[in-house]
Amino acid sequence: MERSVLEMKKKDIRSMNFAELQAEMELLGEKSFRAAQLYQWLHQKLAGSFDEMTNLSASLRMRLDESYLCALPQPVRRLRSKIDGTEKYLFRLSDGNVIESVLMRYHYGNSVCISTQAGCRMGCRFCASTLGGLSRNLTASEMLGQVYQIKKITGEKISHLVAMGTGEPLDNYDNFLKFIRLLTDERGLDFSQRNITASTCGIVENIRRLADEKLQITLALSLHAPTQEKRKKLMPVAFRYELSDVLDACRYYFKKTGRRITFEYSLVGGVNDSASDADMLAALIGGFKGHVNLIPVNPVRERDCAPTPGPKVQAFKNRLEKYGINATIRREMGRDINGACGQLRKSYMEPEVRAEGGDAAL
Ligand code: SAH
């Protein structure tokens, strides 16, 4: 369903912070306590329409509906892993774009992985999310909407969030930051900042900006290679930023926030997984208070990246540990429904695959 011209003119009310909502209510000539009521409906009771807001008068609800957007992203697919309960969701946005999100169930609580853009323009060689390029940035409310809908659908508490779905969060900086502030607002879901991880391919100036925001979120850097030359082969963003500058920005992030950096390292067979790669990686990040998350690359049909075999992944980890570097191998969640990041969205957008169906539609 395409968004009508009228809908497009509506203001995105769920992306407004409390002060903005108060100003908006004042403009409408409403008492200031209305802002608190409305904010609670939007960010605690997670209302999907103004109709649900029963402590507002019918006439105010009608006025709001005429000028503001309140709809949450609509679920169109929900896949559940029989192995570990991981769930993948496909949501349709009001302009027809589709995005994917994942719910992972860990012993420490539920974690949602959100998309920050519809598509991506970073072009990483092993990633499915970037194959169709960037369609558009997501708004703060569309990022919140993924969390809110999963919470509503499952009825479960969600304590952790990772921005590791489709898109580059630091390529959509302002909306992403607004999203973080709304998600961690005590008037809303009151998420703990320490339970949020932002993953970036390394947009240097925005890592530094984020460091200055006085937040306590974890920064995960998608490193994937121990040298500038190798990184260029896997990640086009490396043509824009020198590896040394990326790491300087990470040091700055740690200095400003005290938060340890996570280095993500997807192991691609024969490309970045040799013993000498491990040695160079150890030398590169040895001085950091951080840890390395090793991810055997998830094969994507359109890409010729082969995963590193299990024993070699273990050997890579052991070699890093010999240098005193803390490394973990990422546990694969929802192996039976997974496919690489971005593949569910991609398959949905390809009509011939979509027609085959096969998964349980909502
Ligand atoms: N744009 C952000 C977040 C998106 S992806 C970033 O680059 O960090 C989250 C992580 O998954 C990144 O480390 C990304 O490089 C990695 N990734 C993407 N596709 C993958 C694949 N097919 N196999 C393994 N890791 C992949």
Tab-separated table of C-alpha atoms and ligand atoms in Angstrom:
chain	number	residue	atom	x	y	z
A	1	MET	CA	0.000	0.000	0.000
A	2	GLU	CA	1.538	3.324	-1.032
A	3	ARG	CA	1.337	6.217	1.349
A	4	SER	CA	-1.295	8.748	0.294
A	5	VAL	CA	-0.344	12.400	-0.146
A	6	LEU	CA	-2.471	13.224	2.877
A	7	GLU	CA	-0.652	10.663	5.049
A	8	MET	CA	2.711	11.986	3.938
A	9	LYS	CA	1.825	15.434	5.209
A	10	LYS	CA	1.109	14.098	8.666
A	11	LYS	CA	3.664	14.722	11.395
A	12	ASP	CA	5.533	11.781	12.881
A	13	ILE	CA	4.330	12.087	16.475
A	14	ARG	CA	6.182	9.051	17.875
A	15	SER	CA	9.532	10.519	16.869
A	16	MET	CA	8.922	13.574	19.076
A	17	ASN	CA	10.597	13.770	22.451
A	18	PHE	CA	8.661	14.899	25.491
A	19	ALA	CA	9.568	18.602	25.149
A	20	GLU	CA	8.584	18.562	21.477
A	21	LEU	CA	5.298	16.896	22.303
A	22	GLN	CA	4.585	19.512	24.970
A	23	ALA	CA	5.252	22.291	22.449
A	24	GLU	CA	2.976	20.545	19.966
A	25	MET	CA	0.122	20.304	22.488
A	26	GLU	CA	0.551	23.960	23.307
A	27	LEU	CA	0.215	24.768	19.602
A	28	LEU	CA	-3.052	22.847	19.567
A	29	GLY	CA	-4.237	24.844	22.587
A	30	GLU	CA	-4.267	21.760	24.807
A	31	LYS	CA	-3.410	21.630	28.521
A	32	SER	CA	0.142	20.525	29.190
A	33	PHE	CA	-0.858	17.304	30.993
A	34	ARG	CA	-2.133	16.065	27.623
A	35	ALA	CA	1.459	15.699	26.514
A	36	ALA	CA	2.160	13.322	29.414
A	37	GLN	CA	-0.942	11.261	28.608
A	38	LEU	CA	-0.107	11.101	24.941
A	39	TYR	CA	3.532	10.255	25.574
A	40	GLN	CA	2.467	7.399	27.829
A	41	TRP	CA	0.175	6.004	25.145
A	42	LEU	CA	2.881	6.255	22.527
A	43	HIS	CA	5.871	4.958	24.502
A	44	GLN	CA	4.552	2.855	27.397
A	45	LYS	CA	1.191	1.500	26.387
A	46	LEU	CA	2.488	1.261	22.810
A	47	ALA	CA	-0.788	2.292	21.172
A	48	GLY	CA	-0.996	1.686	17.447
A	49	SER	CA	-3.743	4.252	16.828
A	50	PHE	CA	-5.242	7.370	18.422
A	51	ASP	CA	-8.513	5.463	18.806
A	52	GLU	CA	-6.986	3.436	21.627
A	53	MET	CA	-6.226	6.545	23.691
A	54	THR	CA	-9.396	6.408	25.728
A	55	ASN	CA	-8.527	9.095	28.261
A	56	LEU	CA	-8.363	11.690	25.478
A	57	SER	CA	-11.608	13.195	24.262
A	58	ALA	CA	-13.048	11.878	21.011
A	59	SER	CA	-12.652	15.276	19.390
A	60	LEU	CA	-8.970	15.536	20.318
A	61	ARG	CA	-8.359	12.006	19.026
A	62	MET	CA	-9.960	13.005	15.756
A	63	ARG	CA	-7.868	16.162	15.486
A	64	LEU	CA	-4.709	14.203	16.223
A	65	ASP	CA	-5.576	11.601	13.619
A	66	GLU	CA	-5.986	14.310	10.988
A	67	SER	CA	-2.516	15.750	11.509
A	68	TYR	CA	-0.285	13.077	13.030
A	69	LEU	CA	0.974	9.604	12.169
A	70	CYS	CA	0.619	6.985	14.885
A	71	ALA	CA	0.723	3.661	13.005
A	72	LEU	CA	3.329	1.085	14.022
A	73	PRO	CA	5.193	-0.978	11.391
A	74	GLN	CA	2.911	-3.807	10.298
A	75	PRO	CA	4.138	-7.397	10.699
A	76	VAL	CA	3.899	-9.361	7.449
A	77	ARG	CA	6.022	-12.423	8.349
A	78	ARG	CA	7.021	-14.038	11.619
A	79	LEU	CA	9.373	-17.024	11.597
A	80	ARG	CA	10.258	-18.923	14.754
A	81	SER	CA	13.259	-21.192	15.161
A	82	LYS	CA	12.484	-24.668	16.442
A	83	ILE	CA	16.027	-24.882	17.782
A	84	ASP	CA	16.279	-21.913	20.142
A	85	GLY	CA	13.108	-19.834	19.875
A	86	THR	CA	14.761	-17.035	17.897
A	87	GLU	CA	12.196	-15.123	15.845
A	88	LYS	CA	12.584	-13.162	12.632
A	89	TYR	CA	10.063	-10.501	11.747
A	90	LEU	CA	9.379	-8.725	8.522
A	91	PHE	CA	7.571	-5.402	8.924
A	92	ARG	CA	5.920	-3.222	6.305
A	93	LEU	CA	6.310	0.543	6.756
A	94	SER	CA	3.694	3.122	5.828
A	95	ASP	CA	5.361	3.805	2.450
A	96	GLY	CA	5.468	0.117	1.501
A	97	ASN	CA	9.146	-0.471	2.353
A	98	VAL	CA	9.824	-3.705	4.242
A	99	ILE	CA	12.429	-4.188	6.965
A	100	GLU	CA	13.508	-7.092	9.141
A	101	SER	CA	14.109	-7.455	12.863
A	102	VAL	CA	15.134	-10.377	15.063
A	103	LEU	CA	14.209	-11.427	18.588
A	104	MET	CA	16.841	-13.522	20.355
A	105	ARG	CA	16.208	-15.266	23.644
A	106	TYR	CA	19.266	-15.440	25.898
A	107	HIS	CA	19.671	-16.566	29.490
A	108	TYR	CA	20.135	-12.918	30.501
A	109	GLY	CA	16.958	-11.765	28.757
A	110	ASN	CA	15.421	-11.006	25.379
A	111	SER	CA	17.382	-9.036	22.829
A	112	VAL	CA	15.989	-7.379	19.719
A	113	CYS	CA	18.131	-6.714	16.660
A	114	ILE	CA	16.745	-3.767	14.692
A	115	SER	CA	17.267	-2.331	11.227
A	116	THR	CA	18.233	1.323	11.043
A	117	GLN	CA	17.797	1.856	7.294
A	118	ALA	CA	15.741	0.289	4.516
A	119	GLY	CA	18.665	-1.159	2.577
A	120	CYS	CA	22.226	0.052	2.986
A	121	ARG	CA	24.804	1.895	0.903
A	122	MET	CA	27.970	0.642	2.588
A	123	GLY	CA	28.539	-2.206	0.122
A	124	CYS	CA	30.314	-4.740	2.378
A	125	ARG	CA	31.287	-7.656	0.138
A	126	PHE	CA	29.798	-10.439	2.276
A	127	CYS	CA	26.545	-8.760	3.283
A	128	ALA	CA	23.078	-9.321	1.794
A	129	SER	CA	21.563	-6.109	3.210
A	130	THR	CA	23.502	-3.882	0.871
A	131	LEU	CA	22.805	-5.727	-2.406
A	132	GLY	CA	19.879	-3.509	-3.427
A	133	GLY	CA	21.495	-0.291	-2.177
A	134	LEU	CA	19.899	2.199	0.195
A	135	SER	CA	16.180	2.828	-0.147
A	136	ARG	CA	15.898	5.337	2.703
A	137	ASN	CA	16.732	6.131	6.305
A	138	LEU	CA	14.345	4.905	8.985
A	139	THR	CA	12.790	7.457	11.323
A	140	ALA	CA	13.207	7.199	15.089
A	141	SER	CA	9.607	5.984	15.346
A	142	GLU	CA	10.225	3.226	12.801
A	143	MET	CA	13.197	1.992	14.858
A	144	LEU	CA	11.120	2.154	18.050
A	145	GLY	CA	8.221	0.510	16.233
A	146	GLN	CA	10.247	-2.682	15.681
A	147	VAL	CA	10.851	-3.020	19.431
A	148	TYR	CA	7.320	-1.987	20.377
A	149	GLN	CA	5.668	-4.420	17.977
A	150	ILE	CA	7.823	-7.365	19.045
A	151	LYS	CA	7.048	-6.558	22.673
A	152	LYS	CA	3.328	-6.344	21.902
A	153	ILE	CA	3.218	-9.489	19.765
A	154	THR	CA	5.152	-11.683	22.210
A	155	GLY	CA	3.973	-10.056	25.434
A	156	GLU	CA	7.516	-10.531	26.735
A	157	LYS	CA	9.972	-8.125	28.317
A	158	ILE	CA	12.770	-6.960	26.071
A	159	SER	CA	15.899	-5.901	27.940
A	160	HIS	CA	18.606	-5.705	25.275
A	161	LEU	CA	18.918	-4.099	21.880
A	162	VAL	CA	21.487	-4.367	19.122
A	163	ALA	CA	21.503	-2.176	16.025
A	164	MET	CA	22.892	-4.944	13.832
A	165	GLY	CA	20.113	-5.462	11.332
A	166	THR	CA	19.977	-3.866	7.907
A	167	GLY	CA	21.594	-0.459	7.592
A	168	GLU	CA	24.409	1.581	9.052
A	169	PRO	CA	23.215	3.370	12.209
A	170	LEU	CA	25.905	6.043	11.987
A	171	ASP	CA	24.856	6.800	8.392
A	172	ASN	CA	21.465	7.776	9.859
A	173	TYR	CA	22.930	9.553	12.850
A	174	ASP	CA	20.265	12.050	13.925
A	175	ASN	CA	17.356	9.624	13.719
A	176	PHE	CA	19.370	6.894	15.419
A	177	LEU	CA	20.335	9.157	18.286
A	178	LYS	CA	16.784	10.328	18.723
A	179	PHE	CA	15.702	6.689	18.826
A	180	ILE	CA	18.255	5.888	21.562
A	181	ARG	CA	17.089	8.820	23.664
A	182	LEU	CA	13.420	7.849	23.319
A	183	LEU	CA	14.078	4.176	24.055
A	184	THR	CA	16.039	5.010	27.200
A	185	ASP	CA	13.620	7.685	28.422
A	186	GLU	CA	12.201	6.845	31.837
A	187	ARG	CA	8.785	8.013	30.638
A	188	GLY	CA	8.914	5.332	27.939
A	189	LEU	CA	10.292	1.788	28.052
A	190	ASP	CA	13.196	3.073	30.164
A	191	PHE	CA	15.770	0.847	28.494
A	192	SER	CA	19.170	0.646	30.137
A	193	GLN	CA	21.781	2.361	27.945
A	194	ARG	CA	24.272	-0.315	28.914
A	195	ASN	CA	22.077	-2.931	27.269
A	196	ILE	CA	22.231	-1.216	23.888
A	197	THR	CA	24.894	-1.921	21.256
A	198	ALA	CA	25.416	0.172	18.141
A	199	SER	CA	27.357	-1.618	15.433
A	200	THR	CA	29.182	0.453	12.831
A	201	CYS	CA	31.388	-0.190	9.831
A	202	GLY	CA	33.433	2.788	11.030
A	203	ILE	CA	32.121	6.242	10.105
A	204	VAL	CA	34.903	8.107	11.880
A	205	GLU	CA	33.362	11.531	12.462
A	206	ASN	CA	30.149	10.008	13.791
A	207	ILE	CA	31.935	7.650	16.185
A	208	ARG	CA	33.502	10.796	17.647
A	209	ARG	CA	30.157	12.587	17.745
A	210	LEU	CA	28.582	9.613	19.498
A	211	ALA	CA	31.419	9.612	22.035
A	212	ASP	CA	30.508	13.199	22.932
A	213	GLU	CA	26.804	12.461	23.537
A	214	LYS	CA	27.379	11.316	27.126
A	215	LEU	CA	25.719	7.976	26.588
A	216	GLN	CA	26.615	4.592	28.032
A	217	ILE	CA	25.857	2.469	24.992
A	218	THR	CA	28.350	-0.115	23.696
A	219	LEU	CA	30.092	0.534	20.416
A	220	ALA	CA	30.772	-2.458	18.190
A	221	LEU	CA	33.199	-1.848	15.349
A	222	SER	CA	32.937	-4.067	12.284
A	223	LEU	CA	36.655	-4.510	11.771
A	224	HIS	CA	36.809	-7.712	9.696
A	225	ALA	CA	40.451	-7.265	8.627
A	226	PRO	CA	43.795	-6.615	10.329
A	227	THR	CA	45.182	-4.220	7.693
A	228	GLN	CA	43.925	-1.297	5.638
A	229	GLU	CA	44.608	-3.181	2.384
A	230	LYS	CA	42.632	-6.264	3.382
A	231	ARG	CA	39.849	-4.159	4.786
A	232	LYS	CA	39.465	-2.386	1.447
A	233	LYS	CA	38.853	-5.768	-0.194
A	234	LEU	CA	35.943	-6.520	2.118
A	235	MET	CA	34.548	-3.112	2.983
A	236	PRO	CA	34.366	-0.217	0.498
A	237	VAL	CA	33.997	2.180	3.451
A	238	ALA	CA	37.733	1.597	4.009
A	239	PHE	CA	38.419	3.705	0.917
A	240	ARG	CA	36.949	6.636	2.808
A	241	TYR	CA	38.587	6.115	6.190
A	242	GLU	CA	42.076	4.961	7.120
A	243	LEU	CA	42.071	2.081	9.574
A	244	SER	CA	44.310	4.051	11.951
A	245	ASP	CA	41.742	6.883	12.030
A	246	VAL	CA	38.920	4.421	12.720
A	247	LEU	CA	40.847	2.960	15.650
A	248	ASP	CA	41.726	6.430	16.953
A	249	ALA	CA	38.011	7.229	16.970
A	250	CYS	CA	37.384	4.009	18.940
A	251	ARG	CA	40.063	5.003	21.471
A	252	TYR	CA	38.337	8.361	21.788
A	253	TYR	CA	35.013	6.592	22.354
A	254	PHE	CA	36.514	4.544	25.170
A	255	LYS	CA	38.203	7.594	26.692
A	256	LYS	CA	34.965	9.583	26.733
A	257	THR	CA	32.546	6.847	27.811
A	258	GLY	CA	34.647	4.238	29.624
A	259	ARG	CA	32.797	1.619	27.585
A	260	ARG	CA	34.835	-1.245	26.176
A	261	ILE	CA	34.773	-1.599	22.417
A	262	THR	CA	33.586	-4.807	20.779
A	263	PHE	CA	35.421	-5.696	17.579
A	264	GLU	CA	33.379	-7.744	15.152
A	265	TYR	CA	35.396	-9.956	12.880
A	266	SER	CA	33.585	-12.045	10.263
A	267	LEU	CA	35.868	-14.856	9.188
A	268	VAL	CA	35.927	-15.328	5.416
A	269	GLY	CA	37.662	-18.503	4.239
A	270	GLY	CA	41.083	-17.795	2.711
A	271	VAL	CA	40.681	-14.010	2.989
A	272	ASN	CA	41.160	-12.928	6.615
A	273	ASP	CA	41.409	-16.160	8.626
A	274	SER	CA	45.090	-17.199	8.542
A	275	ALA	CA	47.438	-17.454	11.528
A	276	SER	CA	49.255	-14.346	10.337
A	277	ASP	CA	45.915	-12.483	10.160
A	278	ALA	CA	45.388	-13.398	13.822
A	279	ASP	CA	48.902	-12.169	14.658
A	280	MET	CA	48.340	-8.859	12.864
A	281	LEU	CA	44.922	-8.448	14.484
A	282	ALA	CA	46.419	-9.015	17.923
A	283	ALA	CA	49.100	-6.403	17.242
A	284	LEU	CA	46.494	-3.952	15.959
A	285	ILE	CA	44.103	-4.050	18.889
A	286	GLY	CA	46.358	-5.378	21.650
A	287	GLY	CA	46.350	-2.036	23.444
A	288	PHE	CA	42.565	-1.842	23.608
A	289	LYS	CA	40.326	-2.703	26.477
A	290	GLY	CA	37.921	-4.574	24.305
A	291	HIS	CA	37.050	-7.930	22.951
A	292	VAL	CA	36.753	-9.655	19.619
A	293	ASN	CA	33.571	-11.293	18.445
A	294	LEU	CA	34.384	-13.867	15.780
A	295	ILE	CA	31.611	-14.631	13.282
A	296	PRO	CA	32.091	-17.363	10.666
A	297	VAL	CA	30.728	-15.567	7.602
A	298	ASN	CA	27.167	-16.448	6.756
A	299	PRO	CA	27.167	-17.372	3.042
A	300	VAL	CA	25.047	-15.175	0.764
A	301	ARG	CA	23.961	-16.561	-2.598
A	302	GLU	CA	25.126	-13.526	-4.574
A	303	ARG	CA	28.520	-13.368	-2.875
A	304	ASP	CA	31.429	-15.767	-3.153
A	305	CYS	CA	32.409	-15.723	0.513
A	306	ALA	CA	32.964	-19.108	2.141
A	307	PRO	CA	32.822	-19.480	5.902
A	308	THR	CA	35.951	-20.497	7.777
A	309	PRO	CA	35.602	-24.120	8.971
A	310	GLY	CA	34.920	-24.669	12.681
A	311	PRO	CA	38.366	-25.965	13.752
A	312	LYS	CA	40.066	-23.043	12.012
A	313	VAL	CA	37.745	-20.583	13.778
A	314	GLN	CA	38.755	-22.167	17.080
A	315	ALA	CA	42.452	-21.967	16.134
A	316	PHE	CA	42.042	-18.258	15.284
A	317	LYS	CA	40.432	-17.666	18.667
A	318	ASN	CA	43.166	-19.592	20.505
A	319	ARG	CA	45.848	-17.604	18.737
A	320	LEU	CA	44.263	-14.297	19.770
A	321	GLU	CA	43.984	-15.540	23.350
A	322	LYS	CA	47.683	-16.396	23.371
A	323	TYR	CA	48.264	-12.656	23.028
A	324	GLY	CA	45.900	-12.010	25.928
A	325	ILE	CA	43.053	-10.896	23.696
A	326	ASN	CA	39.586	-11.714	24.834
A	327	ALA	CA	37.707	-13.425	21.991
A	328	THR	CA	34.359	-15.158	21.660
A	329	ILE	CA	32.827	-17.063	18.778
A	330	ARG	CA	29.365	-15.765	18.111
A	331	ARG	CA	26.770	-18.407	18.802
A	332	GLU	CA	24.595	-18.825	15.786
A	333	MET	CA	20.969	-18.160	16.689
A	334	GLY	CA	17.983	-19.500	14.782
A	335	ARG	CA	20.048	-21.546	12.338
A	336	ASP	CA	16.895	-22.993	10.757
A	337	ILE	CA	15.311	-19.610	9.964
A	338	ASN	CA	18.335	-17.445	9.665
A	339	GLY	CA	20.048	-17.017	6.367
A	340	ALA	CA	22.424	-14.067	6.468
A	341	CYS	CA	21.321	-10.620	7.621
A	342	GLY	CA	19.026	-9.016	5.120
A	343	GLN	CA	18.113	-12.196	3.266
A	344	LEU	CA	14.535	-12.395	4.496
A	345	ARG	CA	13.840	-8.847	3.366
A	346	LYS	CA	15.560	-9.486	0.080
A	347	SER	CA	13.628	-12.663	-0.649
A	348	TYR	CA	10.359	-10.916	0.168
A	349	MET	CA	11.164	-8.166	-2.296
A	350	GLU	CA	11.939	-10.623	-5.119
A	351	PRO	CA	8.480	-11.499	-6.485
A	352	GLU	CA	9.395	-14.914	-7.893
A	353	VAL	CA	10.741	-16.072	-4.520
A	354	ARG	CA	7.907	-14.396	-2.676
A	355	ALA	CA	5.313	-16.298	-4.658
A	356	GLU	CA	6.817	-19.574	-3.459
A	357	GLY	CA	5.943	-18.610	0.080
A	358	GLY	CA	6.701	-21.464	2.432
A	359	ASP	CA	6.940	-19.542	5.675
A	360	ALA	CA	4.063	-18.849	7.963
A	361	ALA	CA	2.520	-15.507	7.102
A	362	LEU	CA	0.993	-13.593	9.983
B	1	SAH	N1	26.212	-1.447	9.400
B	1	SAH	C1	26.553	-1.965	10.697
B	1	SAH	C2	25.571	-2.959	11.272
B	1	SAH	C3	25.021	-4.000	10.368
B	1	SAH	S1	25.472	-5.665	10.289
B	1	SAH	C4	27.941	-2.559	10.674
B	1	SAH	O1	28.545	-2.617	9.628
B	1	SAH	O2	28.443	-2.897	11.739
B	1	SAH	C5	25.993	-6.335	11.780
B	1	SAH	C6	27.254	-7.169	11.635
B	1	SAH	O3	27.060	-8.326	10.800
B	1	SAH	C7	28.403	-6.398	11.014
B	1	SAH	O4	29.589	-6.680	11.697
B	1	SAH	C8	28.453	-6.961	9.616
B	1	SAH	O5	29.688	-6.731	9.015
B	1	SAH	C9	28.123	-8.412	9.864
B	1	SAH	N2	27.673	-9.171	8.704
B	1	SAH	C10	26.915	-8.759	7.672
B	1	SAH	N3	26.710	-9.750	6.785
B	1	SAH	C11	27.328	-10.828	7.284
B	1	SAH	C12	27.489	-12.168	6.825
B	1	SAH	N4	26.963	-12.583	5.679
B	1	SAH	N5	28.203	-13.011	7.599
B	1	SAH	C13	28.749	-12.599	8.764
B	1	SAH	N6	28.643	-11.354	9.240
B	1	SAH	C14	27.950	-10.467	8.506
